[in-house]
PDB file of C-alpha atoms in Angstrom:
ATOM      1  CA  UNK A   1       4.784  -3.834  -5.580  1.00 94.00           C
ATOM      2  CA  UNK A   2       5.424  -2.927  -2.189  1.00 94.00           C
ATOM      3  CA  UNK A   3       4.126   0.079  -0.587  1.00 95.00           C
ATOM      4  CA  UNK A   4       3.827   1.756   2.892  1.00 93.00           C
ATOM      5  CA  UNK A   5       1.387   3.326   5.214  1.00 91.00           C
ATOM      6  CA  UNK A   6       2.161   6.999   5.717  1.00 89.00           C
ATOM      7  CA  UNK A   7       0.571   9.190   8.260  1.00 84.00           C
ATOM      8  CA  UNK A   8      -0.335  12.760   6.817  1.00 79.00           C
ATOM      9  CA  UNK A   9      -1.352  13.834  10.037  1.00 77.00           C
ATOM     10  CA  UNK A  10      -3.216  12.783  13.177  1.00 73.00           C
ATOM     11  CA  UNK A  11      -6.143  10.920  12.110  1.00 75.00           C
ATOM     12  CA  UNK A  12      -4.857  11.115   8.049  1.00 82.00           C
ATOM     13  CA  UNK A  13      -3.145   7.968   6.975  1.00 87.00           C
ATOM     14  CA  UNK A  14      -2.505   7.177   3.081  1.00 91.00           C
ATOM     15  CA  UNK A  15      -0.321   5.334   1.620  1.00 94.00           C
ATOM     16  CA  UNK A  16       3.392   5.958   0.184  1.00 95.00           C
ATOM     17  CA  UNK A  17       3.616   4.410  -3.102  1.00 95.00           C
ATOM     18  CA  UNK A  18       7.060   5.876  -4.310  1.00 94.00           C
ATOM     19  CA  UNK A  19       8.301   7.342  -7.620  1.00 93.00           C
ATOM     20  CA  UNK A  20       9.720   4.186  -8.962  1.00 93.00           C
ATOM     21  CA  UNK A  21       6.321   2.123  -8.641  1.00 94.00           C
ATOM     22  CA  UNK A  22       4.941   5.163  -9.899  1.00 93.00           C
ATOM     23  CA  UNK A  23       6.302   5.011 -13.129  1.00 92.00           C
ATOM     24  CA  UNK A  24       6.505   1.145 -13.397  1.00 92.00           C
ATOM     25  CA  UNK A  25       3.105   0.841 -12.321  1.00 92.00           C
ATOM     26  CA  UNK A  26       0.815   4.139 -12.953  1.00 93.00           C
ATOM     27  CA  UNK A  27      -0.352   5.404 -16.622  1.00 90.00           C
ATOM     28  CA  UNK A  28      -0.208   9.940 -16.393  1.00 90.00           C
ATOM     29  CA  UNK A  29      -3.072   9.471 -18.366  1.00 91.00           C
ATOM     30  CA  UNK A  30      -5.290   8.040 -15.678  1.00 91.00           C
ATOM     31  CA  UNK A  31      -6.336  10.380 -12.552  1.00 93.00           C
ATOM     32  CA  UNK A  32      -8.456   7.580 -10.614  1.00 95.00           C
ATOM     33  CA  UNK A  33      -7.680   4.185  -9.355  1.00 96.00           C
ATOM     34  CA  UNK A  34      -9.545   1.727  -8.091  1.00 96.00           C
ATOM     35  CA  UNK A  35      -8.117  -0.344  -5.200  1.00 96.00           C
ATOM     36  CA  UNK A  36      -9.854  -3.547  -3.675  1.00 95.00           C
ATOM     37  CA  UNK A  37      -9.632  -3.350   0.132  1.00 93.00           C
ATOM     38  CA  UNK A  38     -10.888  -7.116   1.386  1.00 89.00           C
ATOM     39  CA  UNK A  39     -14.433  -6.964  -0.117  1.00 90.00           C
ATOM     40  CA  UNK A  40     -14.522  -3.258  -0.873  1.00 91.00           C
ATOM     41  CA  UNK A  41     -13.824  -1.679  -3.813  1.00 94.00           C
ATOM     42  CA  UNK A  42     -13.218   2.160  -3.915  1.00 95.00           C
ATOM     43  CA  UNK A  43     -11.949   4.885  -6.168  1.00 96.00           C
ATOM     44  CA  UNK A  44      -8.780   7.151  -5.136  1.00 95.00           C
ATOM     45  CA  UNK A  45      -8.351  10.253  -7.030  1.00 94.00           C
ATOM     46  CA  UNK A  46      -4.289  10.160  -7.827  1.00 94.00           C
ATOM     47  CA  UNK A  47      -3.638  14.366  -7.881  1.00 91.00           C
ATOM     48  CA  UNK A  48      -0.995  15.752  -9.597  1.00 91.00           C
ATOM     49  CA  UNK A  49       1.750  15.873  -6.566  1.00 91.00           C
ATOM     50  CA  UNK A  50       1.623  12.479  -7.445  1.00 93.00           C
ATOM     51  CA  UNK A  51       3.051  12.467 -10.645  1.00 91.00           C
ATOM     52  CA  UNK A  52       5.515  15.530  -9.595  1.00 91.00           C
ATOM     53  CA  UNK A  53       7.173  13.879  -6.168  1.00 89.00           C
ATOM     54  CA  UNK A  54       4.298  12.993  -4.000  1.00 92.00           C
ATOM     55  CA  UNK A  55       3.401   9.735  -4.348  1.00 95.00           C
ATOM     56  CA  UNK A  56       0.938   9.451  -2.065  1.00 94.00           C
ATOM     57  CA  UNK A  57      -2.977   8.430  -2.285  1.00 95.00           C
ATOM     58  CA  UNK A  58      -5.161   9.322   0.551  1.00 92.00           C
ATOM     59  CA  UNK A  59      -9.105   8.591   0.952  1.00 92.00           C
ATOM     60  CA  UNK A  60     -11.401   8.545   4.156  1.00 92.00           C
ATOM     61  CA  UNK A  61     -12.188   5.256   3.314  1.00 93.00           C
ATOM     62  CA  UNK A  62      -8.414   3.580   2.711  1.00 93.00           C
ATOM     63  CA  UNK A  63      -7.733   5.817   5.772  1.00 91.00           C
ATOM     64  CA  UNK A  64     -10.249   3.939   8.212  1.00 90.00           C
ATOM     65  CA  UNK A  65      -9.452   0.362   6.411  1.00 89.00           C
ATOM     66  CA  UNK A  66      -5.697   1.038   7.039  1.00 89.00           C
ATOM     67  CA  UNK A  67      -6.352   1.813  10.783  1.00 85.00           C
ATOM     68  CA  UNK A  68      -8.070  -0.771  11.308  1.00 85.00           C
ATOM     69  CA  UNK A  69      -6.007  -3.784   9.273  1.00 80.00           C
ATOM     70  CA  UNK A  70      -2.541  -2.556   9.782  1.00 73.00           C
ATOM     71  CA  UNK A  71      -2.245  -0.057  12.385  1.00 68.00           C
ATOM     72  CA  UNK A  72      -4.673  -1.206  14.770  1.00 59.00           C
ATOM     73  CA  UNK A  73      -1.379  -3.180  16.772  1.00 55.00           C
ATOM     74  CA  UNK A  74       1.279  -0.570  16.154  1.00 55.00           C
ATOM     75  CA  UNK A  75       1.141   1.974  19.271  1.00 54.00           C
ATOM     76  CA  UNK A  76       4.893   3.503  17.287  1.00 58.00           C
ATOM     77  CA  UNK A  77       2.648   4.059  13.917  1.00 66.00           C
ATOM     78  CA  UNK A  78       5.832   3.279  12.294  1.00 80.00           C
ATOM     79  CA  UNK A  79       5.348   2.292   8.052  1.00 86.00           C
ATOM     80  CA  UNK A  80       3.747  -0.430   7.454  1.00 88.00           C
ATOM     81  CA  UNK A  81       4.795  -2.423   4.224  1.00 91.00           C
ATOM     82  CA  UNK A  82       1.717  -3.266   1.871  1.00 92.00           C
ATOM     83  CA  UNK A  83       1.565  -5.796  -1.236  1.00 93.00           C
ATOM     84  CA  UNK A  84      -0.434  -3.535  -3.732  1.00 94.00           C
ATOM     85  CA  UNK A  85      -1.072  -5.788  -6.747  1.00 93.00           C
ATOM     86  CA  UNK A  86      -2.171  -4.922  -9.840  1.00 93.00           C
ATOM     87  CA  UNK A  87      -5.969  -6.293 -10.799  1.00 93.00           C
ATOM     88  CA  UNK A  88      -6.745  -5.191 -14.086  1.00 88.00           C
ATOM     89  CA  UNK A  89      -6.851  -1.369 -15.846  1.00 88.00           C
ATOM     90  CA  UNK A  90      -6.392   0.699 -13.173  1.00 92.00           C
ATOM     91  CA  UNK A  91      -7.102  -1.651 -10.718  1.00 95.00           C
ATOM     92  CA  UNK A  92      -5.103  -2.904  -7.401  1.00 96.00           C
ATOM     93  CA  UNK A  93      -5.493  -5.279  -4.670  1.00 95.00           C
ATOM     94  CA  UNK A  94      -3.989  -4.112  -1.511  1.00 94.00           C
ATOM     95  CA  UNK A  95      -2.697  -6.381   1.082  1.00 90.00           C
ATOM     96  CA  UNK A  96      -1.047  -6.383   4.570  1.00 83.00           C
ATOM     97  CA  UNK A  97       2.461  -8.128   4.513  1.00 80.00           C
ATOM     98  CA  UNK A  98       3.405 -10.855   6.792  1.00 67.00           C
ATOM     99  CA  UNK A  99       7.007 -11.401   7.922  1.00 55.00           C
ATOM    100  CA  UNK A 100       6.664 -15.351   7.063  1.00 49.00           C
ATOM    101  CA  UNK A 101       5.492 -14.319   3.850  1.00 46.00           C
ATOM    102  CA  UNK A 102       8.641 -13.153   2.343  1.00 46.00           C
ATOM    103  CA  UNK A 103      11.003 -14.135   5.041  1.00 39.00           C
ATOM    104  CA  UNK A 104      11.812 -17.242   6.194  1.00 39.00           C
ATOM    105  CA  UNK A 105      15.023 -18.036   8.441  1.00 38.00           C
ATOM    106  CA  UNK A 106      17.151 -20.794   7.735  1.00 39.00           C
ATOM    107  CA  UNK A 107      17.243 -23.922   9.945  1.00 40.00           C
ATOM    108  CA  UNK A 108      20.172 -24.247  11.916  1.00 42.00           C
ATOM    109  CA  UNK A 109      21.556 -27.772  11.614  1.00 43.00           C
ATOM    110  CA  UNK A 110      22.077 -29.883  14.880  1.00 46.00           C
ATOM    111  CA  UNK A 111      25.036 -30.504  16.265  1.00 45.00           C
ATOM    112  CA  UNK A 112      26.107 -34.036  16.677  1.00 49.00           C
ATOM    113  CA  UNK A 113      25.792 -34.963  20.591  1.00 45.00           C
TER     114      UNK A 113
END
C-alpha cells in the first residue's frame, strides 16, 4: 500500500495511511502494530481516531526515522509517498518510494536523419 508522511506539527511527523488501506489492510481488533523501519523494529499504538477518520500513526521513533530517510532533502516538507508492506500479523515494512521505481518514461524513438 502506499502511504504518506504527514506533519502533525513542527517537529511531529507520522504517517497518513488513509481510510481505504485502513480497512483493506488493518484488523479493529488489533490496537498495536509493528512496523520494520531498515533494521528496527518498533510498536505503534493505532488509537481509535484511527478507526473513526484519522488514519494516522505517530511515534517518536517513526518520527525521527522519517526525518531523517525521507524528509531530510525536502526544505517544502511536502508528503512523501511510502511503500508500507505487509510482513506478517500485524506486521509492516515501510519503505521510501523512488520515482524509477514505479515510473518509468517511455523512449522516444529516433527520427530517421
Amino acid at each position: 500500500m502506499v502511504v504518506t508522511t504527514y506533519r502533525k506539527s513542527p517537529g511531529i511527523t507520522g504517517l497518513l495511511v488513509g481510510a481505504d488501506n485502513v480497512r483493506r489492510y488493518f484488523s479493529k481488533r488489533v490496537s498495536v502494530i509493528e512496523l520494520q523501519l531498515d533494521h528496527l523494529r518498533i510498536q505503534c499504538h493505532l488509537l481509535p481516531d484511527f478507526w473513526q477518520g484519522e488514519p494516522e500513526i505517530y511515534d517518536a521513533r517513526l518520527c525521527s526515522w522519517l526525518e531523517a530517510k525521507c524528509l531530510h532533502a525536502s526544505s517544502s516538507r511536502a508528503p512523501v509517498p511510502l511503500a508500507m508492506i505487509p510482513a506478517g500479523k500485524s506486521s509492516f515494512r515501510l519503505m521510501p518510494l523512488t520515482m524509477d521505481s514505479h515510473v518509468r518514461p517511455k523512449q522516444q524513438p529516433r527520427s530517421a536523419a
